[in-house]
Short mmCIF file of C-alpha atoms and ligand atoms in Angstrom, two decimals:
data_model
loop_
_atom_site.label_atom_id
_atom_site.label_comp_id
_atom_site.label_asym_id
_atom_site.label_seq_id
_atom_site.Cartn_x
_atom_site.Cartn_y
_atom_site.Cartn_z
CA MET A 1440 69.34 -7.63 30.28
CA GLU A 1441 65.89 -8.82 31.42
CA SER A 1442 63.68 -10.87 29.11
CA LEU A 1443 61.57 -8.61 26.88
CA GLY A 1444 57.77 -8.95 26.65
CA ILE A 1445 56.68 -8.90 22.99
CA GLY A 1446 53.44 -7.61 21.45
CA LEU A 1447 52.79 -8.34 17.76
CA ILE A 1448 50.22 -6.40 15.71
CA GLY A 1449 49.33 -8.12 12.43
CA THR A 1450 50.04 -11.71 11.43
CA GLY A 1451 50.23 -11.64 7.61
CA TYR A 1452 53.41 -12.00 5.55
CA MET A 1453 55.55 -9.80 7.80
CA GLY A 1454 53.73 -10.65 11.04
CA LYS A 1455 54.71 -14.29 10.66
CA CYS A 1456 58.26 -13.22 9.79
CA HIS A 1457 58.52 -11.15 13.01
CA ALA A 1458 57.00 -14.00 15.05
CA LEU A 1459 59.55 -16.46 13.64
CA ALA A 1460 62.34 -14.02 14.51
CA TRP A 1461 61.13 -13.50 18.10
CA ASN A 1462 60.81 -17.30 18.49
CA ALA A 1463 64.31 -18.00 17.13
CA VAL A 1464 66.54 -15.10 18.19
CA ALA A 1465 67.70 -16.47 21.56
CA ALA A 1466 68.33 -19.97 20.20
CA VAL A 1467 70.31 -18.70 17.20
CA PHE A 1468 72.46 -16.11 18.96
CA GLY A 1469 72.70 -17.61 22.45
CA ASP A 1470 73.66 -14.27 24.00
CA VAL A 1471 70.26 -12.65 24.70
CA PRO A 1472 67.46 -13.70 27.08
CA ARG A 1473 64.60 -15.59 25.41
CA PRO A 1474 61.86 -13.00 24.68
CA ARG A 1475 58.45 -13.65 26.19
CA LEU A 1476 55.88 -13.80 23.37
CA ALA A 1477 53.13 -12.08 25.36
CA VAL A 1478 50.27 -10.68 23.25
CA LEU A 1479 49.21 -10.79 19.61
CA ALA A 1480 46.61 -8.49 17.98
CA GLU A 1481 44.62 -9.01 14.79
CA VAL A 1482 41.55 -7.44 13.20
CA SER A 1483 39.26 -9.81 15.11
CA GLN A 1484 39.47 -11.80 18.33
CA ALA A 1485 38.78 -15.03 16.42
CA LEU A 1486 41.67 -14.52 13.97
CA ALA A 1487 43.98 -13.46 16.82
CA GLU A 1488 43.16 -16.67 18.73
CA THR A 1489 43.97 -18.86 15.73
CA LYS A 1490 47.27 -17.04 15.21
CA VAL A 1491 48.22 -17.20 18.90
CA ARG A 1492 48.20 -20.99 18.66
CA GLU A 1493 50.18 -21.05 15.40
CA LEU A 1494 52.82 -18.49 16.33
CA GLY A 1495 53.38 -19.34 19.98
CA PHE A 1496 52.04 -16.25 21.80
CA GLU A 1497 50.36 -16.35 25.23
CA ARG A 1498 47.34 -14.13 24.66
CA ALA A 1499 45.14 -12.88 21.80
CA THR A 1500 43.29 -9.62 21.30
CA GLY A 1501 41.15 -8.08 18.58
CA ASP A 1502 42.04 -4.60 19.88
CA TRP A 1503 45.58 -3.39 19.16
CA ARG A 1504 45.21 -0.46 21.61
CA SER A 1505 44.87 -2.84 24.54
CA LEU A 1506 48.10 -4.53 23.37
CA VAL A 1507 50.15 -1.32 23.30
CA ASN A 1508 48.89 -0.39 26.79
CA ASP A 1509 49.46 -3.83 28.29
CA PRO A 1510 52.11 -3.66 31.08
CA VAL A 1511 53.56 -7.07 30.11
CA VAL A 1512 54.57 -5.69 26.68
CA ASP A 1513 58.01 -4.03 26.34
CA VAL A 1514 58.38 -4.08 22.52
CA VAL A 1515 55.63 -3.72 19.90
CA SER A 1516 56.14 -5.29 16.46
CA ILE A 1517 54.00 -3.41 13.92
CA THR A 1518 53.39 -5.42 10.76
CA THR A 1519 50.12 -3.91 9.55
CA PRO A 1520 49.61 -2.09 6.20
CA ASN A 1521 51.55 1.16 5.79
CA ALA A 1522 48.66 3.51 6.57
CA PHE A 1523 48.43 2.19 10.17
CA HIS A 1524 52.11 2.65 11.08
CA PRO A 1525 51.99 6.24 12.47
CA GLU A 1526 48.94 5.79 14.71
CA MET A 1527 50.15 2.46 16.12
CA ALA A 1528 53.81 3.44 16.53
CA ILE A 1529 53.01 6.75 18.23
CA ALA A 1530 50.51 5.09 20.60
CA ALA A 1531 53.09 2.43 21.52
CA LEU A 1532 55.87 4.98 22.10
CA GLU A 1533 53.53 7.14 24.19
CA ALA A 1534 52.75 4.03 26.28
CA GLY A 1535 56.51 3.68 26.92
CA LYS A 1536 57.18 0.73 24.58
CA HIS A 1537 59.99 0.15 22.13
CA VAL A 1538 58.75 -0.15 18.53
CA TRP A 1539 59.82 -2.41 15.65
CA CYS A 1540 57.82 -1.10 12.70
CA GLU A 1541 57.78 -2.45 9.17
CA LYS A 1542 58.88 -0.21 6.31
CA PRO A 1543 58.02 2.28 4.99
CA MET A 1544 57.89 4.41 8.12
CA ALA A 1545 54.70 6.16 6.93
CA VAL A 1546 52.83 7.09 3.77
CA ARG A 1547 53.29 10.84 4.34
CA LEU A 1548 56.51 12.57 5.40
CA ALA A 1549 54.67 14.64 8.03
CA ASP A 1550 53.49 11.43 9.72
CA ALA A 1551 57.01 9.96 9.72
CA GLU A 1552 58.19 13.18 11.39
CA ARG A 1553 55.51 12.77 14.08
CA MET A 1554 56.76 9.22 14.66
CA LEU A 1555 60.33 10.46 15.08
CA ALA A 1556 59.19 13.19 17.48
CA ALA A 1557 57.32 10.59 19.58
CA ALA A 1558 60.41 8.36 19.71
CA ARG A 1559 62.58 11.29 20.81
CA VAL A 1560 60.15 12.25 23.59
CA SER A 1561 59.77 8.66 24.82
CA GLY A 1562 63.49 7.87 24.81
CA LYS A 1563 62.54 4.39 23.53
CA VAL A 1564 63.97 2.65 20.45
CA GLY A 1565 62.00 3.09 17.22
CA ALA A 1566 63.38 0.59 14.67
CA LEU A 1567 62.38 -0.08 11.06
CA GLY A 1568 62.12 -3.36 9.14
CA TYR A 1569 64.89 -2.88 6.58
CA ASN A 1570 65.92 -6.55 6.58
CA TYR A 1571 68.02 -6.60 3.39
CA ILE A 1572 70.75 -4.54 5.06
CA GLN A 1573 71.23 -7.42 7.53
CA ASN A 1574 72.62 -9.84 4.94
CA PRO A 1575 76.16 -10.77 6.11
CA LEU A 1576 77.30 -10.15 2.52
CA ILE A 1577 76.07 -6.55 2.66
CA GLY A 1578 78.31 -6.25 5.73
CA LEU A 1579 81.17 -7.71 3.68
CA MET A 1580 80.49 -5.23 0.85
CA ARG A 1581 80.62 -2.36 3.33
CA ARG A 1582 84.00 -3.55 4.63
CA VAL A 1583 85.36 -3.96 1.08
CA ILE A 1584 84.25 -0.40 0.26
CA ASP A 1585 85.48 1.12 3.56
CA GLU A 1586 88.88 -0.57 3.21
CA GLY A 1587 89.24 0.94 -0.28
CA GLN A 1588 89.56 -2.45 -1.97
CA ILE A 1589 87.60 -1.20 -5.01
CA GLY A 1590 89.10 2.30 -4.71
CA ALA A 1591 87.03 5.48 -4.63
CA VAL A 1592 83.41 4.66 -5.47
CA ASN A 1593 82.21 6.85 -8.33
CA HIS A 1594 78.89 5.27 -9.39
CA VAL A 1595 76.17 3.06 -7.86
CA ARG A 1596 73.30 1.45 -9.76
CA ILE A 1597 70.43 -0.41 -8.10
CA GLU A 1598 67.65 -2.17 -10.01
CA MET A 1599 64.77 -3.50 -7.90
CA ASP A 1600 62.19 -5.53 -9.80
CA GLU A 1601 59.29 -7.82 -8.91
CA ASP A 1602 56.29 -9.00 -10.90
CA PHE A 1603 53.43 -8.99 -8.39
CA MET A 1604 51.75 -6.09 -10.29
CA ALA A 1605 52.80 -7.21 -13.79
CA ASP A 1606 49.46 -8.68 -14.90
CA PRO A 1607 47.24 -5.85 -16.25
CA GLU A 1608 44.16 -8.01 -15.51
CA GLU A 1609 45.06 -8.50 -11.82
CA LEU A 1610 42.21 -7.12 -9.66
CA PHE A 1611 42.49 -3.56 -8.31
CA TYR A 1612 43.59 -3.65 -4.63
CA TRP A 1613 44.97 -1.23 -2.02
CA LYS A 1614 48.44 -1.02 -3.57
CA SER A 1615 46.88 0.87 -6.52
CA GLU A 1616 45.17 3.38 -4.20
CA ALA A 1617 46.83 6.76 -3.53
CA THR A 1618 46.24 6.23 0.22
CA SER A 1619 48.97 3.53 0.12
CA GLY A 1620 51.63 6.03 -1.04
CA HIS A 1621 53.39 6.81 -4.34
CA GLY A 1622 53.71 3.20 -5.55
CA ALA A 1623 56.93 1.30 -6.29
CA LEU A 1624 58.96 4.17 -4.82
CA ASP A 1625 57.83 3.86 -1.22
CA ASP A 1626 56.30 0.37 -1.37
CA PHE A 1627 59.64 -1.30 -1.99
CA GLY A 1628 62.07 1.30 -3.34
CA VAL A 1629 62.80 2.27 0.25
CA HIS A 1630 64.75 -0.99 0.52
CA ALA A 1631 67.12 0.24 -2.21
CA LEU A 1632 67.51 3.50 -0.29
CA SER A 1633 68.22 1.54 2.92
CA LEU A 1634 71.11 -0.20 1.14
CA LEU A 1635 72.49 3.14 -0.05
CA TRP A 1636 72.20 4.42 3.52
CA VAL A 1637 74.20 1.61 5.16
CA LEU A 1638 76.78 1.39 2.36
CA PHE A 1639 77.37 5.10 1.71
CA GLY A 1640 75.28 7.40 3.93
CA GLY A 1641 72.84 10.03 2.71
CA VAL A 1642 71.56 11.11 -0.69
CA ALA A 1643 72.18 14.79 -1.53
CA ARG A 1644 69.91 15.41 -4.52
CA VAL A 1645 67.57 13.52 -6.81
CA CYS A 1646 65.84 13.66 -10.19
CA GLY A 1647 62.89 11.29 -10.31
CA HIS A 1648 60.46 9.96 -12.91
CA MET A 1649 57.40 7.81 -12.15
CA THR A 1650 55.00 6.07 -14.51
CA LYS A 1651 51.88 3.90 -14.55
CA PRO A 1652 52.26 0.94 -16.94
CA TYR A 1653 48.48 0.32 -16.75
CA ALA A 1654 45.90 3.13 -16.54
CA ASP A 1655 43.20 0.99 -14.89
CA ARG A 1656 42.51 -2.46 -13.44
CA PRO A 1657 39.43 -4.67 -13.19
CA VAL A 1658 37.33 -4.36 -10.03
CA LYS A 1659 35.78 -7.33 -8.24
CA GLY A 1660 32.11 -7.53 -9.32
CA GLY A 1661 32.68 -5.84 -12.69
CA GLY A 1662 33.97 -2.62 -14.26
CA ARG A 1663 37.43 -1.06 -14.06
CA ARG A 1664 39.02 1.50 -11.72
CA ALA A 1665 41.74 4.03 -12.53
CA VAL A 1666 45.15 3.17 -11.03
CA GLU A 1667 46.32 5.93 -8.66
CA THR A 1668 49.92 4.82 -7.93
CA CYS A 1669 53.02 4.42 -10.09
CA ASP A 1670 54.37 0.86 -10.49
CA ILE A 1671 57.58 2.12 -12.14
CA ALA A 1672 59.98 4.72 -10.72
CA THR A 1673 63.41 5.76 -11.99
CA THR A 1674 65.75 8.12 -10.15
CA MET A 1675 69.07 9.71 -10.95
CA LEU A 1676 70.81 10.80 -7.77
CA GLU A 1677 73.93 12.25 -6.22
CA LEU A 1678 75.16 10.83 -2.93
CA GLU A 1679 76.43 13.10 -0.16
CA ASN A 1680 79.91 11.62 -0.80
CA GLY A 1681 79.75 12.95 -4.39
CA ALA A 1682 79.23 9.63 -6.24
CA SER A 1683 76.45 9.47 -8.82
CA GLY A 1684 73.75 6.85 -8.83
CA VAL A 1685 70.66 5.45 -10.52
CA ILE A 1686 67.79 3.55 -8.90
CA CYS A 1687 65.32 1.72 -11.18
CA LEU A 1688 62.20 0.30 -9.52
CA ASN A 1689 59.53 -1.80 -11.19
CA ARG A 1690 56.85 -3.89 -9.51
CA SER A 1691 55.33 -4.87 -12.87
CA ALA A 1692 58.47 -6.60 -14.22
CA TRP A 1693 57.42 -10.05 -15.49
CA GLY A 1694 59.82 -12.77 -14.42
CA ARG A 1695 61.54 -10.82 -11.69
CA LYS A 1696 60.63 -12.24 -8.28
CA GLY A 1697 62.82 -10.49 -5.73
CA ARG A 1698 65.55 -8.82 -7.68
CA ILE A 1699 67.66 -6.16 -6.02
CA PHE A 1700 70.60 -5.90 -8.40
CA VAL A 1701 73.35 -3.68 -6.99
CA GLN A 1702 76.42 -2.58 -8.96
CA ILE A 1703 79.07 -0.49 -7.24
CA PHE A 1704 81.84 0.90 -9.42
CA GLY A 1705 85.11 2.20 -7.97
CA SER A 1706 88.47 3.39 -9.27
CA LYS A 1707 90.05 -0.06 -8.63
CA GLY A 1708 87.19 -2.49 -8.96
CA THR A 1709 83.50 -3.40 -8.92
CA LEU A 1710 81.09 -5.14 -6.54
CA ILE A 1711 77.90 -6.85 -7.72
CA TYR A 1712 75.11 -8.28 -5.58
CA ASP A 1713 71.64 -9.62 -6.44
CA GLN A 1714 69.04 -10.38 -3.74
CA GLU A 1715 67.71 -13.26 -5.92
CA ARG A 1716 71.12 -14.88 -5.33
CA MET A 1717 71.51 -13.55 -1.80
CA ASN A 1718 74.29 -15.92 -0.75
CA GLU A 1719 76.88 -14.71 -3.22
CA VAL A 1720 78.65 -11.51 -4.15
CA GLN A 1721 80.81 -10.80 -7.21
CA LEU A 1722 84.07 -8.90 -6.73
CA TYR A 1723 86.35 -7.61 -9.48
CA ILE A 1724 89.67 -6.04 -8.55
CA ALA A 1725 91.78 -4.60 -11.34
CA GLU A 1726 95.15 -6.07 -10.32
CA GLY A 1727 97.46 -8.88 -11.36
CA PRO A 1728 98.01 -10.11 -14.95
CA LYS A 1729 95.32 -8.77 -17.31
CA GLU A 1730 94.73 -12.21 -18.87
CA THR A 1731 93.47 -13.67 -15.56
CA GLN A 1732 91.52 -10.67 -14.33
CA GLY A 1733 87.79 -11.24 -13.91
CA PHE A 1734 84.92 -11.35 -11.45
CA ARG A 1735 85.18 -13.87 -8.64
CA THR A 1736 82.22 -15.26 -6.72
CA ILE A 1737 82.31 -15.16 -2.93
CA LEU A 1738 79.84 -17.47 -1.15
CA THR A 1739 78.49 -16.71 2.34
CA ALA A 1740 80.44 -18.52 5.02
CA PRO A 1741 81.07 -18.55 8.80
CA HIS A 1742 83.74 -15.85 8.39
CA HIS A 1743 80.94 -13.45 7.31
CA PRO A 1744 79.32 -12.80 10.72
CA PRO A 1745 76.68 -13.55 11.88
CA TYR A 1746 76.36 -16.42 9.34
CA ASP A 1747 78.35 -18.49 11.89
CA LYS A 1748 75.46 -18.19 14.37
CA PHE A 1749 73.23 -20.13 11.96
CA LEU A 1750 75.59 -22.62 10.31
CA PRO A 1751 79.15 -23.91 10.85
CA ALA A 1752 79.58 -24.89 7.17
CA PRO A 1753 80.29 -22.43 4.30
CA GLY A 1754 78.14 -22.09 1.19
CA HIS A 1755 74.95 -23.59 2.64
CA GLY A 1756 73.07 -20.31 2.47
CA LEU A 1757 70.79 -18.10 4.55
CA GLY A 1758 67.23 -17.09 3.61
CA PHE A 1759 64.90 -14.09 3.83
CA ASN A 1760 63.45 -15.03 7.25
CA GLU A 1761 66.95 -15.34 8.68
CA LEU A 1762 67.67 -11.70 7.81
CA LYS A 1763 64.72 -10.83 10.09
CA ILE A 1764 66.25 -12.92 12.93
CA ILE A 1765 69.48 -10.92 12.55
CA GLU A 1766 67.46 -7.68 12.54
CA CYS A 1767 65.70 -8.85 15.72
CA ARG A 1768 69.08 -9.46 17.42
CA GLN A 1769 70.21 -5.97 16.35
CA LEU A 1770 67.05 -4.50 17.86
CA ILE A 1771 67.56 -6.28 21.20
CA GLY A 1772 71.16 -5.05 21.16
CA ARG A 1773 70.04 -1.47 20.50
CA ILE A 1774 67.56 -1.64 23.39
CA GLY A 1775 70.52 -2.76 25.53
CA GLY A 1776 72.65 0.18 24.34
CA GLU A 1777 74.65 -1.45 21.49
CA LYS A 1778 75.04 0.52 18.24
CA GLY A 1779 74.95 -2.33 15.71
CA THR A 1780 73.40 -2.18 12.25
CA LEU A 1781 69.82 -1.00 12.47
CA ILE A 1782 67.82 1.73 10.76
CA ASP A 1783 66.06 3.57 13.57
CA PHE A 1784 63.59 6.43 13.21
CA GLU A 1785 66.48 8.95 13.19
CA ASP A 1786 68.02 7.26 10.11
CA GLY A 1787 64.62 6.29 8.70
CA ILE A 1788 63.54 9.91 8.39
CA ARG A 1789 66.46 10.44 5.96
CA ILE A 1790 65.02 7.70 3.75
CA GLU A 1791 61.52 9.22 4.02
CA ARG A 1792 62.90 12.64 3.03
CA THR A 1793 64.62 11.09 0.04
CA VAL A 1794 61.34 9.43 -1.02
CA ASP A 1795 59.52 12.74 -0.65
CA ALA A 1796 62.17 14.56 -2.69
CA ILE A 1797 62.04 11.92 -5.48
CA ALA A 1798 58.23 12.12 -5.69
CA ARG A 1799 58.27 15.94 -5.78
CA SER A 1800 61.04 15.89 -8.36
CA ALA A 1801 59.00 13.52 -10.55
CA HIS A 1802 55.94 15.77 -10.34
CA GLU A 1803 57.87 19.02 -10.88
CA GLY A 1804 60.26 17.63 -13.53
CA ARG A 1805 63.47 18.96 -11.97
CA TRP A 1806 66.37 18.06 -9.65
CA ILE A 1807 65.58 18.54 -5.93
CA GLU A 1808 67.87 18.77 -2.89
CA VAL A 1809 66.90 16.14 -0.30
CA ALA A 1810 67.68 18.54 2.57
CA ALA A 1811 64.79 20.72 1.36
CA SER A 1812 62.32 17.89 2.06
CA VAL A 1813 61.34 18.88 5.57
CA THR A 1814 57.77 19.75 6.48
CA GLU A 1815 57.03 23.01 8.28
CA ALA A 1816 56.27 21.11 11.51
CA ALA A 1817 59.78 19.59 11.61
CA ALA A 1818 61.69 22.64 10.33
N1 LIG B 2912 60.55 -5.81 5.22
C1 LIG B 2912 60.07 -6.41 4.13
O1 LIG B 2912 60.83 -7.01 3.37
C2 LIG B 2912 58.60 -6.36 3.86
C3 LIG B 2912 58.00 -7.25 2.96
C4 LIG B 2912 56.62 -7.18 2.78
C5 LIG B 2912 55.86 -6.24 3.46
N2 LIG B 2912 56.49 -5.38 4.30
C6 LIG B 2912 55.71 -4.36 5.06
O2 LIG B 2912 55.00 -5.04 6.10
C7 LIG B 2912 53.75 -4.42 6.33
C8 LIG B 2912 52.65 -5.46 6.23
O3 LIG B 2912 52.68 -6.03 4.94
P1 LIG B 2912 52.26 -7.54 4.74
O4 LIG B 2912 52.68 -7.89 3.36
O5 LIG B 2912 52.68 -8.37 5.88
O6 LIG B 2912 50.66 -7.38 4.76
P2 LIG B 2912 49.58 -8.51 5.02
O7 LIG B 2912 48.33 -8.01 4.39
O8 LIG B 2912 50.10 -9.86 4.67
O9 LIG B 2912 49.42 -8.49 6.62
C9 LIG B 2912 48.89 -7.40 7.32
C10 LIG B 2912 48.20 -7.94 8.57
O10 LIG B 2912 47.79 -6.84 9.38
C11 LIG B 2912 46.51 -7.17 9.90
N3 LIG B 2912 45.82 -5.94 10.29
C12 LIG B 2912 45.35 -4.96 9.49
N4 LIG B 2912 44.77 -3.99 10.22
C13 LIG B 2912 44.90 -4.36 11.52
C14 LIG B 2912 44.48 -3.78 12.76
N5 LIG B 2912 43.83 -2.63 12.81
N6 LIG B 2912 44.77 -4.46 13.92
C15 LIG B 2912 45.44 -5.63 13.90
N7 LIG B 2912 45.84 -6.23 12.74
C16 LIG B 2912 45.58 -5.60 11.58
C17 LIG B 2912 45.83 -7.90 8.76
O11 LIG B 2912 44.69 -8.66 9.19
C18 LIG B 2912 46.97 -8.77 8.26
O12 LIG B 2912 47.07 -10.01 8.96
C19 LIG B 2912 53.63 -3.30 5.31
O13 LIG B 2912 54.00 -2.09 5.92
C20 LIG B 2912 54.64 -3.67 4.24
O14 LIG B 2912 55.18 -2.55 3.56
C21 LIG B 2912 57.82 -5.42 4.53
#
């Protein structure tokens, strides 16, 4: 495979994370050509030039359209706010580039469907930033489930909590605007759905409930503005494999910083994982003498690939940014024809349909089949 030319749009929280991944992927994995960090785009030329120096790119631009049309760019990393994803991803695909777009795919299902259609027409890879699925321990959990070690899975519960919207006196900003989406559900609940997708496959039907813990928030300069999104979302669901599930999402949960607490219950045992303790998994198998049965803690180690690409010693731990490096390696592999573990636009649309079904269910107060969440354009 030839070295890929990289274009990065946006250099905030996720932009830096993508840049670190592009910088590190060849050194960590040793089996792919070093990408060429070609062009970086920001809202202004001045900001782009500062970031080019920091993040190691060759050229800066204040115009993202020139980046997606630049012949030296093969892959476009899109790390801008959610509302920009469709326009930027479709323009990049139409210019013949592969796309690595941050989650969620889009704010509206119809726009996500347009993104998928553009990827199909272009024949290029459209990949999404669902980094949590890349944890080597999530891979271990999938193997434990697939091998039947905890028996037939009958129930899954995921709680995802953070506290960045917990303070009622925090200033109103774009995450409280309806233009950003439904709220906790699509802002970060899609990560919980990405875990369900890689561990079990699709969701068949949902019953959602969404609430606003605070009716309004202070506005810079004085006064208050009504909150338009829901910071709390709870969903009962049925997986396509028949197991039942619950997803509880709260971005106003004081004290919770990055919790994704997953409990998987089977006929022979239980698996427990928490993203706040991302280097360990708890496994209970109901066998052996009852008096010594109990959960055991498994720490990440070189025999949980690709942990071995980072560290030769067990129990030393990976971090959030390293999940993005693994995702980057999966993307390069997919461009080269490998299957790997990656949520592309084909899989991503299933997550977007599930989000749409949960939101409609919450508004209509009834169970909804996910398969019915298809817009007329895509039907
Ligand atoms: N995968 C994850 O775990 C994860 C975590 C956080 C955020 N995200 C996603 O990443 C995306 C970005 O979120 P963030 O927290 O990094 O936001 P951010 O505000 O930190 O960064 C966004 C950047 O985009 C730039 N930008 C905005 N409009 C632009 C334009 N027209 N041209 C060029 N640059 C532009 C901004 O200047 C800013 O630097 C969102 O879609 C979010 O949902 C994913």
